[in-house]
Coordinates of C-alpha atoms in Angstrom, one line a residue:
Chain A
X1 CA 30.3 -30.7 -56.4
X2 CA 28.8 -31.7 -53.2
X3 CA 26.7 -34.4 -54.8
X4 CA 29.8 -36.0 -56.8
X5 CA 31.6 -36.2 -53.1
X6 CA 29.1 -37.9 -51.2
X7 CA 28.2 -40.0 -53.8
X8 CA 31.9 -41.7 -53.5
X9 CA 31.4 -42.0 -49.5
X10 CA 31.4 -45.3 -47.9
X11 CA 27.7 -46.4 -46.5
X12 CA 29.2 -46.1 -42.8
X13 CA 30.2 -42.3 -44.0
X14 CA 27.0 -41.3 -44.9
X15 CA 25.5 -42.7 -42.5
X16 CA 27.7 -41.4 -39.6
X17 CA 27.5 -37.6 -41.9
X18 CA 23.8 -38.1 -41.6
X19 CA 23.9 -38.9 -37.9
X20 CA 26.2 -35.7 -37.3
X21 CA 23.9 -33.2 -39.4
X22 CA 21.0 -34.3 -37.1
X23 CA 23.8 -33.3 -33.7
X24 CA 24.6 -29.7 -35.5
X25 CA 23.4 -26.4 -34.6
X26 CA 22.3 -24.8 -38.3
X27 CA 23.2 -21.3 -39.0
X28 CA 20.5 -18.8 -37.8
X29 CA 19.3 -18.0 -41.0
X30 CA 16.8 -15.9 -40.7
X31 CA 18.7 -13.4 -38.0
X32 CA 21.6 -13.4 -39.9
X33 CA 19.4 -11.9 -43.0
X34 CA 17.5 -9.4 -40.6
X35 CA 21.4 -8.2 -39.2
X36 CA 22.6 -8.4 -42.9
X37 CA 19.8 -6.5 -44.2
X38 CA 19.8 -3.4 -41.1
X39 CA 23.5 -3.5 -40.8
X40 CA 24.1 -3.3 -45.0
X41 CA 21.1 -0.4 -45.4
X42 CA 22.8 1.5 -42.6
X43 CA 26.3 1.8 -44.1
X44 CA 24.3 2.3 -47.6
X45 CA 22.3 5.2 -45.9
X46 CA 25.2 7.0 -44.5
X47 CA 27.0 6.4 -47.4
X48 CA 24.1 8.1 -49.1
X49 CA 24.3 10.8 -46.5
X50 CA 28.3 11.7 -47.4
X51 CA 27.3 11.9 -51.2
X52 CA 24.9 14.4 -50.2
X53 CA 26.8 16.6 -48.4
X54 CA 29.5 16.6 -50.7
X55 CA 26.4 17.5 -53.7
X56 CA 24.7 20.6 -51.1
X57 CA 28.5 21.7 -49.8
X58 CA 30.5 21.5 -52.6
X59 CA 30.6 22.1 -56.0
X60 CA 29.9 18.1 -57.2
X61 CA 27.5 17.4 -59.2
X62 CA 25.4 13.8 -58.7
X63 CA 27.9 11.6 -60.4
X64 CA 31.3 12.8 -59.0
X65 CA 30.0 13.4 -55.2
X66 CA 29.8 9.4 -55.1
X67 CA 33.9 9.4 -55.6
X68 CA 34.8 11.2 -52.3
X69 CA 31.5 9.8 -50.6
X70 CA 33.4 6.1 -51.4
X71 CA 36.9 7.3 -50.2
X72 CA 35.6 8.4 -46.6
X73 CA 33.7 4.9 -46.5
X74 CA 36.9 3.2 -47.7
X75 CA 38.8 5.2 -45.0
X76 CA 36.5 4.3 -42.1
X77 CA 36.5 0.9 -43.0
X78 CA 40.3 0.6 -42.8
X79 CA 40.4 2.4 -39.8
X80 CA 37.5 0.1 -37.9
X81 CA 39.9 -3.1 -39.7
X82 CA 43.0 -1.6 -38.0
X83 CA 40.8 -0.9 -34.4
X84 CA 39.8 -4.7 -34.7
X85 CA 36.5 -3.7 -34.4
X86 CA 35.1 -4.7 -37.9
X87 CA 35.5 -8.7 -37.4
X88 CA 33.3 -8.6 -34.5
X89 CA 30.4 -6.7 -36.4
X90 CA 30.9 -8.8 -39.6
X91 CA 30.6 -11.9 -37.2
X92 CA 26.8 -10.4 -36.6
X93 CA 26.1 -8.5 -40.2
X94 CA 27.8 -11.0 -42.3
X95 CA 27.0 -10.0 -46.2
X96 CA 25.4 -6.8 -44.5
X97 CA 29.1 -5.7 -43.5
X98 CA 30.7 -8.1 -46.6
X99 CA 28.9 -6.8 -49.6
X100 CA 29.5 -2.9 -49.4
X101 CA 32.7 -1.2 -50.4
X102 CA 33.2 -1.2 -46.8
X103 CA 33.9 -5.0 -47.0
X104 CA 36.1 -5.1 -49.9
X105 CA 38.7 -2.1 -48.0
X106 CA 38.3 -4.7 -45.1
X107 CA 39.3 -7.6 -47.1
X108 CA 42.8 -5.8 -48.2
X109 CA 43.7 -4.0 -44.8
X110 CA 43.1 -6.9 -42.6
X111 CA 45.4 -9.0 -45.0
X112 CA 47.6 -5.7 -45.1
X113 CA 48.2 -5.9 -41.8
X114 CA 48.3 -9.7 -41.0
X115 CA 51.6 -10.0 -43.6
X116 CA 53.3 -6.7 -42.2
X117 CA 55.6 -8.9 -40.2
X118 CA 56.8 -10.5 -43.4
X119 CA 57.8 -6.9 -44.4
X120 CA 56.4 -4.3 -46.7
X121 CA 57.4 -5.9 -50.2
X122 CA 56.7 -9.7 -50.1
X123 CA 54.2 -9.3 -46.8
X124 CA 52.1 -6.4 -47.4
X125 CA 52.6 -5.9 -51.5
X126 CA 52.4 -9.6 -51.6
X127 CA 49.7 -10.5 -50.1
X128 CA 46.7 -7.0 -49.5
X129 CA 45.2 -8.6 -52.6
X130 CA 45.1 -12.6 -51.1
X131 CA 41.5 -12.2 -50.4
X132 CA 40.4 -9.0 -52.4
X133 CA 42.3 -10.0 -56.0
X134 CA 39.9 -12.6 -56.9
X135 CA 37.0 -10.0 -57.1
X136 CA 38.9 -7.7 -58.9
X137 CA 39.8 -10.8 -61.5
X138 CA 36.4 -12.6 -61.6
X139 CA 35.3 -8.5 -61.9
X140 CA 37.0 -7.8 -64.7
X141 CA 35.9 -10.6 -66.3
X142 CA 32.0 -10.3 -65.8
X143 CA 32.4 -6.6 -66.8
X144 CA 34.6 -8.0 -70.2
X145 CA 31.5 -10.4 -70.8
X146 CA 28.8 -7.7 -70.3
X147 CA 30.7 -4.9 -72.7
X148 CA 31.4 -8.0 -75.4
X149 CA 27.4 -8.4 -75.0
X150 CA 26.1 -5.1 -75.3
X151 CA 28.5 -4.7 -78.1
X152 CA 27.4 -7.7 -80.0
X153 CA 24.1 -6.5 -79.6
X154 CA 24.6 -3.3 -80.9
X155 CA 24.4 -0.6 -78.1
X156 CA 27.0 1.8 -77.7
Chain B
X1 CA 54.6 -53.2 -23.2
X2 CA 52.5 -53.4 -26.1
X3 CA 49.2 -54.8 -25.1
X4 CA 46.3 -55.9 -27.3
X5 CA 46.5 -54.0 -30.2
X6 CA 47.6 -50.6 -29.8
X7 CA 47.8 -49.8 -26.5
X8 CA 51.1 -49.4 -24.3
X9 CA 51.4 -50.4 -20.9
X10 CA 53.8 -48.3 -18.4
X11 CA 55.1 -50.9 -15.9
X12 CA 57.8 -48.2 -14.6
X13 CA 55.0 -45.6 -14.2
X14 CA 56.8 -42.4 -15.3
X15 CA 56.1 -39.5 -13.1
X16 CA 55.1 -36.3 -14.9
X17 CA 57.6 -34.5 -11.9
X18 CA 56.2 -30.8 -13.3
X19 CA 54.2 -29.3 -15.8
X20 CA 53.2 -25.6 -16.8
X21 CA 50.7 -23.9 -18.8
X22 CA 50.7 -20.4 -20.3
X23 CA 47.6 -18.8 -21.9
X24 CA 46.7 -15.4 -23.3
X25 CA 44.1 -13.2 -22.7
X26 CA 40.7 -15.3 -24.2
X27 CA 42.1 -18.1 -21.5
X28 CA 42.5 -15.2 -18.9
X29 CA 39.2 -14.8 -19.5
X30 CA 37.5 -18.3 -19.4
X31 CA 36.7 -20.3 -15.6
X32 CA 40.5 -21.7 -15.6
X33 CA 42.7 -19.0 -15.4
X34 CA 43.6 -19.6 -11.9
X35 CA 44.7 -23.3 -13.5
X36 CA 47.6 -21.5 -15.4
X37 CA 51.4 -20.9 -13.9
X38 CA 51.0 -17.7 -16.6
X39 CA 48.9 -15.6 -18.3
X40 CA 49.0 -12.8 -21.1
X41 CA 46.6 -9.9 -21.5
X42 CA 48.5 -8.9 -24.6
X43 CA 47.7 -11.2 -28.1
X44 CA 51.5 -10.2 -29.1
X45 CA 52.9 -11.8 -25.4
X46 CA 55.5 -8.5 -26.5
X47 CA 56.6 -9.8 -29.5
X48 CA 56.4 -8.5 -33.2
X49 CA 54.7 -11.0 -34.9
X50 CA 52.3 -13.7 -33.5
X51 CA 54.3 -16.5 -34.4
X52 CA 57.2 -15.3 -32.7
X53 CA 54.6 -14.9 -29.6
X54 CA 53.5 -18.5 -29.9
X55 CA 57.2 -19.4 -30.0
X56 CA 57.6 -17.0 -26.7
X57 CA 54.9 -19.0 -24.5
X58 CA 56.2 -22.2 -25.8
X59 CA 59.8 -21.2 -24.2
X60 CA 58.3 -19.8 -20.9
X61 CA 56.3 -22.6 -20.1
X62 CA 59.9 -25.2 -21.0
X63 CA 61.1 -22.7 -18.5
X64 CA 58.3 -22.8 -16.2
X65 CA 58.2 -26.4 -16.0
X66 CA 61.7 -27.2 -15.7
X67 CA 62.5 -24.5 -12.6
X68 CA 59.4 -26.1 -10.8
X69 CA 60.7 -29.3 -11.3
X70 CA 64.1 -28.2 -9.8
X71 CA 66.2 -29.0 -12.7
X72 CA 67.9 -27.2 -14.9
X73 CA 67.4 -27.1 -18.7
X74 CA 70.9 -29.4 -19.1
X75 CA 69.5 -31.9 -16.8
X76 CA 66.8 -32.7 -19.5
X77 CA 67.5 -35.4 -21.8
X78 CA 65.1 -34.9 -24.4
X79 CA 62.4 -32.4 -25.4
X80 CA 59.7 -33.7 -27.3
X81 CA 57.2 -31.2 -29.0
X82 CA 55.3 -30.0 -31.8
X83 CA 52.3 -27.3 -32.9
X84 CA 50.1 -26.4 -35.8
X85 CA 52.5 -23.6 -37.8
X86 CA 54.0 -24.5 -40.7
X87 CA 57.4 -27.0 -40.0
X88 CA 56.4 -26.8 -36.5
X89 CA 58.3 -23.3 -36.1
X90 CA 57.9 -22.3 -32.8
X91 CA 58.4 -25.6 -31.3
X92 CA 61.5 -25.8 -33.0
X93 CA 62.9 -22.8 -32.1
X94 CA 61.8 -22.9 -28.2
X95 CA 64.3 -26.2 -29.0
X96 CA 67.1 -24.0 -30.1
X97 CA 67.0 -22.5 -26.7
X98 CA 66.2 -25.0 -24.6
X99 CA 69.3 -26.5 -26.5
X100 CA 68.5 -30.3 -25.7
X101 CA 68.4 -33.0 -28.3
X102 CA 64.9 -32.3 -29.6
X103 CA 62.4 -34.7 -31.7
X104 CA 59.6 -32.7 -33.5
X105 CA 56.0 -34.0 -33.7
X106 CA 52.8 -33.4 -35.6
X107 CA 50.0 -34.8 -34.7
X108 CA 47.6 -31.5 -35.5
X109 CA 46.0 -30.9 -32.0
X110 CA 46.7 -34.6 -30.7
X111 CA 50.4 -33.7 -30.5
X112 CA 49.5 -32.9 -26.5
X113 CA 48.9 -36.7 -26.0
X114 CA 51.0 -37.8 -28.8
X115 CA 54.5 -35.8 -27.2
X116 CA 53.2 -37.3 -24.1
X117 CA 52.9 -41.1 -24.8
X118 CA 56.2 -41.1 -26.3
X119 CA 57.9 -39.3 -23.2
X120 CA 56.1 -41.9 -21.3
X121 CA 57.4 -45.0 -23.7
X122 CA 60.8 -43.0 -23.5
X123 CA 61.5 -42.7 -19.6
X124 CA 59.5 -46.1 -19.0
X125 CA 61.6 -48.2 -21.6
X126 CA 64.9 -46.3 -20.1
X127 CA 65.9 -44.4 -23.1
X128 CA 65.6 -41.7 -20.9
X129 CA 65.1 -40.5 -17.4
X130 CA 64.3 -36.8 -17.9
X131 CA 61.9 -35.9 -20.9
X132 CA 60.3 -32.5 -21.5
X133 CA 57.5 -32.6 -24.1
X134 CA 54.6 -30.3 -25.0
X135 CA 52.8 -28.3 -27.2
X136 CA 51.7 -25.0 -28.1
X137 CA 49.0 -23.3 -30.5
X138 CA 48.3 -19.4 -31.1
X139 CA 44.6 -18.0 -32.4
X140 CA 45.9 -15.3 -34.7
X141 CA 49.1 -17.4 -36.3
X142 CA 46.8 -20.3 -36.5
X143 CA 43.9 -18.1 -38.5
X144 CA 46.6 -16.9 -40.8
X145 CA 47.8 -20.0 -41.3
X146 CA 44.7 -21.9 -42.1
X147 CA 41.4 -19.5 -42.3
X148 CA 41.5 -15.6 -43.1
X149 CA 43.4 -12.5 -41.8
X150 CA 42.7 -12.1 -37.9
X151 CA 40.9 -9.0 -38.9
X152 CA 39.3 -10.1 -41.8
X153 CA 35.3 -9.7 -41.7
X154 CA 34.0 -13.3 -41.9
X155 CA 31.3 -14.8 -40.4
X156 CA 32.0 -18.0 -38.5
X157 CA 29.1 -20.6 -38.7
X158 CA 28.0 -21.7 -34.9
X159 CA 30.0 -25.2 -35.2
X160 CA 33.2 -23.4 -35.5
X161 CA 35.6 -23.3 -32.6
X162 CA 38.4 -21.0 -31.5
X163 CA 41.8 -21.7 -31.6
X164 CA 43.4 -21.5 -27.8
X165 CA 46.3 -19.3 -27.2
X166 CA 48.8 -21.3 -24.8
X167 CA 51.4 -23.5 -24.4
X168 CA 51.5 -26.8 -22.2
X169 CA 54.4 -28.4 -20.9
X170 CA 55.5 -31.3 -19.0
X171 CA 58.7 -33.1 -17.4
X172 CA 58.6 -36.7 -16.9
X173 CA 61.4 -38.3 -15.1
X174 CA 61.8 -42.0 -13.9
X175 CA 61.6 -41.5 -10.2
X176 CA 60.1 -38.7 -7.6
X177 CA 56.6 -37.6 -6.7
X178 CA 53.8 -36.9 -9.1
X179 CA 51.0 -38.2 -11.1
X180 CA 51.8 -41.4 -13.1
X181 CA 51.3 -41.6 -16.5
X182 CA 50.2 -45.3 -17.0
X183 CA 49.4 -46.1 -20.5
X184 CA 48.9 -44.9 -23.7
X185 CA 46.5 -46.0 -26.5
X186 CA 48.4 -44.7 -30.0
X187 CA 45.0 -43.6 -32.5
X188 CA 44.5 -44.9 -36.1
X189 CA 43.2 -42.5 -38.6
X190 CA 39.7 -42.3 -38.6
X191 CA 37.7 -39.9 -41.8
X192 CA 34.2 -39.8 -41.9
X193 CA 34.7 -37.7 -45.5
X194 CA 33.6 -34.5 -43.9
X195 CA 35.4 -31.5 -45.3
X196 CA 34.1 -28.5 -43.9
X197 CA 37.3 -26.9 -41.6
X198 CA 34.6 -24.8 -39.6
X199 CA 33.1 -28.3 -38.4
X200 CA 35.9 -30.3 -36.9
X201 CA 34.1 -31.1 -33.5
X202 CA 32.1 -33.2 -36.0
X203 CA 34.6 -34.6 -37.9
X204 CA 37.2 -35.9 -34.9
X205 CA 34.1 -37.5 -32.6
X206 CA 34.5 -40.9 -34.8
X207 CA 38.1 -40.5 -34.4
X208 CA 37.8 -39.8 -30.6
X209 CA 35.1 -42.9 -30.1
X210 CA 37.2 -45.6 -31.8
X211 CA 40.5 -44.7 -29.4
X212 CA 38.3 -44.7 -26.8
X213 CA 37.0 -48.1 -27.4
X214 CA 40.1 -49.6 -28.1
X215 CA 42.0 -48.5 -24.9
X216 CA 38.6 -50.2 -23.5
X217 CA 39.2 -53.7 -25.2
X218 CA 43.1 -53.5 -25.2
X219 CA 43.6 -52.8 -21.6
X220 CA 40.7 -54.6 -21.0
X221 CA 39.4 -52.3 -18.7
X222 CA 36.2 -50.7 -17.3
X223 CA 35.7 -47.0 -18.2
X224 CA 33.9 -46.6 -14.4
X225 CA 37.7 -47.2 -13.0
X226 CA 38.2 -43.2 -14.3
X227 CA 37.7 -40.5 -12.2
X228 CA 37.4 -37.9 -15.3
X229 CA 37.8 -38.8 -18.9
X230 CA 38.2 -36.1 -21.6
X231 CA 38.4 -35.3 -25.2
X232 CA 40.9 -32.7 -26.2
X233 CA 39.3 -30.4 -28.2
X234 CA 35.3 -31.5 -29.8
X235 CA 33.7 -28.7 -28.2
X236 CA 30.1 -28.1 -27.5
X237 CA 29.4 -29.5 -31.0
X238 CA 31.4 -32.6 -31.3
X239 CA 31.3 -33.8 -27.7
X240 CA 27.7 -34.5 -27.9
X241 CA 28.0 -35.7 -31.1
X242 CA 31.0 -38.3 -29.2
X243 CA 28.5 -39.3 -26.5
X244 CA 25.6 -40.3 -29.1
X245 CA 27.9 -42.4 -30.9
X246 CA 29.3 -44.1 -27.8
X247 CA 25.8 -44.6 -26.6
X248 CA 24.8 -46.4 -30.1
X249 CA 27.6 -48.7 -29.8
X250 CA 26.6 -49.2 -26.6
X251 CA 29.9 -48.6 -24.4
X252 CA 29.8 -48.7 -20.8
X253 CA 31.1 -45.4 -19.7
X254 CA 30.3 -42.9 -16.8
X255 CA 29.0 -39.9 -19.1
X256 CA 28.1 -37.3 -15.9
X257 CA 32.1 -37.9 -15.4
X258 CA 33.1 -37.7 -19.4
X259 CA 33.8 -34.0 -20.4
X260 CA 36.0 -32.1 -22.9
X261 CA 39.2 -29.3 -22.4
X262 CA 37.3 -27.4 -25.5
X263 CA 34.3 -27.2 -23.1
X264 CA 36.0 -26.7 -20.4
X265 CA 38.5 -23.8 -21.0
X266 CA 35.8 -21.2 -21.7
X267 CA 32.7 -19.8 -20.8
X268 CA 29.7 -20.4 -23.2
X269 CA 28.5 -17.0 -23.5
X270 CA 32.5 -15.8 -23.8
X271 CA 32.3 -14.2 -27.3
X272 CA 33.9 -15.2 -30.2
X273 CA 34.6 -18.8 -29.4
X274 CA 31.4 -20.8 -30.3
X275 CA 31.5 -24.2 -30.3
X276 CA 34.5 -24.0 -27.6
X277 CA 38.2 -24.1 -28.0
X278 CA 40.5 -25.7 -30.5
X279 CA 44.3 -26.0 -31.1
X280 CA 47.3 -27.7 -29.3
X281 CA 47.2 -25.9 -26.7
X282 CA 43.8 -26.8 -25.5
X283 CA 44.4 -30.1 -24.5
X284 CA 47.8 -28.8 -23.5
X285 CA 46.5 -26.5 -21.3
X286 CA 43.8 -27.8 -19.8
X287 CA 45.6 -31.3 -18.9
X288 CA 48.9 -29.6 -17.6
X289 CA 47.1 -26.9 -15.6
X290 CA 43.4 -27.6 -14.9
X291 CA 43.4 -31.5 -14.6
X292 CA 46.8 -31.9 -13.2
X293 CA 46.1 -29.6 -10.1
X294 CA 43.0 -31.3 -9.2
X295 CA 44.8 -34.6 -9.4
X296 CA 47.8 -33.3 -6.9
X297 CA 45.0 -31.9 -4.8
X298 CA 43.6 -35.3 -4.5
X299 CA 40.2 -34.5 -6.1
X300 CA 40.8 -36.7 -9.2
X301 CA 42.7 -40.2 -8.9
X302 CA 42.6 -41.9 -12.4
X303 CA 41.9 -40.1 -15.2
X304 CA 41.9 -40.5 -19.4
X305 CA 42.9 -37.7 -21.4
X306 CA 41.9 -38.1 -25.6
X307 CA 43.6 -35.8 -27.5
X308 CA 41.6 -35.3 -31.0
X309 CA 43.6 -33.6 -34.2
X310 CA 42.1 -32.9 -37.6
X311 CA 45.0 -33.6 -40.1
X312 CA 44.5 -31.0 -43.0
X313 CA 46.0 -28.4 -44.4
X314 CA 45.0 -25.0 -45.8
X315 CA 45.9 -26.6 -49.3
X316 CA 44.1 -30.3 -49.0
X317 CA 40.8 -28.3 -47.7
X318 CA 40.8 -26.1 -51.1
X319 CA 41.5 -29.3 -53.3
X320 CA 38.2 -30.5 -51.7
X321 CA 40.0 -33.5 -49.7
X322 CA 38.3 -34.7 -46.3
X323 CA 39.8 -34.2 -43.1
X324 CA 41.5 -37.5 -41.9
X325 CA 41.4 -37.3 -37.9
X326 CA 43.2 -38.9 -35.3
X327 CA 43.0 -39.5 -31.3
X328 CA 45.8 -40.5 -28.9
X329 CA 44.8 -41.7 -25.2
X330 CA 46.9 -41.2 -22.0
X331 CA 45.7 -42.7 -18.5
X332 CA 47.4 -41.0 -15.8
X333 CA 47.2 -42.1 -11.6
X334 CA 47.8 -40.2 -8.7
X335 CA 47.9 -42.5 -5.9

């Protein structure tokens, strides 16, 4: 996509978007993979940490202890949204904060609570899925493709 | 007067009489709070929602601006203004209670020099002789409106910049003491094709360059003659980016004395704000508080104000259109 637009700029375009790119400071890359990687592994750990307690503490067994494990992360995430203190460590962990369910309970309270003002039924029920619905359609639709696969190929 | 090609000429000098700037707590913050008649530690300035918060600031510094001018609100004649929120809410409601015939403006983040060279043409041509115009912006409506949820965990690349919560207001009148606004260079449209809404220090320098030269060649004029010159909002990634290309088209200018109000308005290592501010307000602000005082307290004489705007919207950005820019120039003396 990229290539088809600069391919219909102007010479003095180009050439001025070349002598820009030369004047910008790049995204730090490599720290913002290092934060990603610590900040992501840490929420995953303790994550891991709340599944096992549930499994030693209560009767769970492997599979189900993940369900409440998810639901306390889910709950500390919307509480850190609603703190505004998730933003600021997402501006450091980037995909490390983005990528676990952590990010994807952010995604819907922070939108929550931006459309509150426009009331609960068009602003909040309207809008909690502006950022988060895509990933739940584009999810669908991968998981839709992978079943019709496996099918086709004759697991079950 | 039109001179040259764009560029108007005040022979009647309008005198801005007052002016008044209002910030919130990032500008509290930053080296020029002491520049501002008023400041708010709270994002919501009291209000419900922060649109209705941009709308508040916007009516206290009207407010602000018209008591220090020793008027009151009926004595104004018109009230020129505009912002970034969609149908220019909040400017248009601070107009409902101002309750003066009002003329609404978009110029993105150039409306601060755009509201301003019409007041100007307005009191100078004696359509008017009391004109109130300014401009406000708000971080969290204006990250609603165009980006993600203020909460939302994104991560902003380092060229982005960070929309200033304030409001700027003048009064210009035909007679009385003051600095005097002396001409005005109106901007063309300037689009380099870049696209990316997180880079607009980038995309407004061309914009920013070719007003710059053309006040230059219509007034006919040598840049040295200004005391201060500044960009309204570029930042720490456009302005440098502004003095390369002005160096390469080899323009005459006093660079130790060219700055920016994006720069200017907070400190570097304040978090959060990157390449510097954005917005309205930041021009707004900066001019009517910061630039303004020094010029009554006799530390700057002449000086040229470019206000830069990126013209998108939240829709042309996701149907992959550029982002068309525009600059508008005021010159203002204080004898």
């Amino acid at each position: 996509m990229s290539d088809m637009l600069k391919k219909k700029l102007s010479p003095v375009q180009q050439e001025y978007q070349d002598f820009a790119k030369q004047r910008e400071p790049q995204r730090p890359v490599l720290r913002n993979v290092i934060w990603a990687f610590f900040v992501g592994g840490t929420i995953c750990l303790f994550g891991q940490l709340i599944q096992d307690f549930f499994l030693w503490n209560f009767d769970f067994t492997e599979k189900t202890a993940g369900n409440p494990a998810v639901a306390i992360l889910i709950l500390l995430s919307v509480l850190a949204t609603a703190f505004g203190v998730y933003d600021h460590l997402a501006q450091h962990a980037g995909a490390g904060t983005a990528v676990p369910v952590t990010g994807f309970a952010n995604s819907i309270a922070s939108a929550a609570l931006e459309h509150r003002s426009e009331g609960f039924v068009l602003g909040v029920g309207g809008n909690m899925f502006k950022l988060a619905g895509s990933v739940i359609v584009f999810g669908v639709v991968a998981a839709f493709v992978v079943a019709l696969i496996k099918i086709l190929l004759g697991g079950t | 007067m039109l001179t040259g090609h764009q560029t108007w000429i005040f022979p009647n000098r309008p005198v801005i009489r007052s002016s008044a700037a209002v910030g919130g707590p990032y500008e509290a913050k930053g080296p020029l709070a002491d520049d501002f008649s008023l400041l708010h530690g709270d994002l919501w300035v009291g209000q419900d929602s922060y649109e209705k918060a941009e709308r508040k600031m916007m009516e206290e510094a009207c407010e602000l601006a018209i008591r220090e001018a020793g008027m009151e609100k009926a004595d104004i004649q018109f009230f020129l203004a505009g912002d970034l929120l969609n149908q220019i809410t909040p400017s248009c409601f601070a107009a409902r209670t101002v309750g003066v015939p009002f003329l609404g403006l978009y110029g993105a983040c150039s409306t601060a020099m755009e509201s301003l060279a019409l007041a100007a043409q307005l009191v100078d041509s004696g359509a008017a002789q009391r004109v109130l115009c300014g401009t406000a912006s708000h971080n969290a409506a204006i990250e609603k409106q165009f980006r993600y949820p203020t909460e939302y965990g994104s991560q902003k690349p380092p060229t982005a910049q960070w929309t200033v919560t304030g409001a700027g207001v003048a009064v210009l009148t035909h007679d009385g003491e003051g600095p005097r606004v002396t001409s005005a260079t109106i901007g063309r449209i300037v689009d380099m094709g870049l696209s990316d809404p997180f880079n607009m220090g980038a995309a407004m320098a061309p914009a920013a360059v070719d007003t710059i030269t053309a006040h230059m060649r219509d007034r006919a004029i040598s840049l040295h003659d200004y005391d201060l010159i500044a960009t309204g909002d570029l930042g720490r990634v456009g302005h440098p980016i502004a003095v390369d290309l002005l160096k390469k088209h080899n323009i005459d200018m006093p660079y130790e004395r060219f700055t920016d109000c994006g720069i200017l308005i907070y400190h570097p290592d304040q978090p959060q704000v990157l390449a510097g501010g954005s917005g309205c307000g930041c021009s707004a602000t900066v001019t009517y508080g910061h630039i303004l005082r020094r010029m009554r307290q006799g530390e700057l004489r002449k000086v040229l104000i470019i206000a830069t705007g990126a013209l998108l919207s939240p829709l042309s950005f996701q149907q992959k259109e550029s982002i068309p820019c525009i600059a508008h120039a005021v010159s203002i003396e204080f004898a």
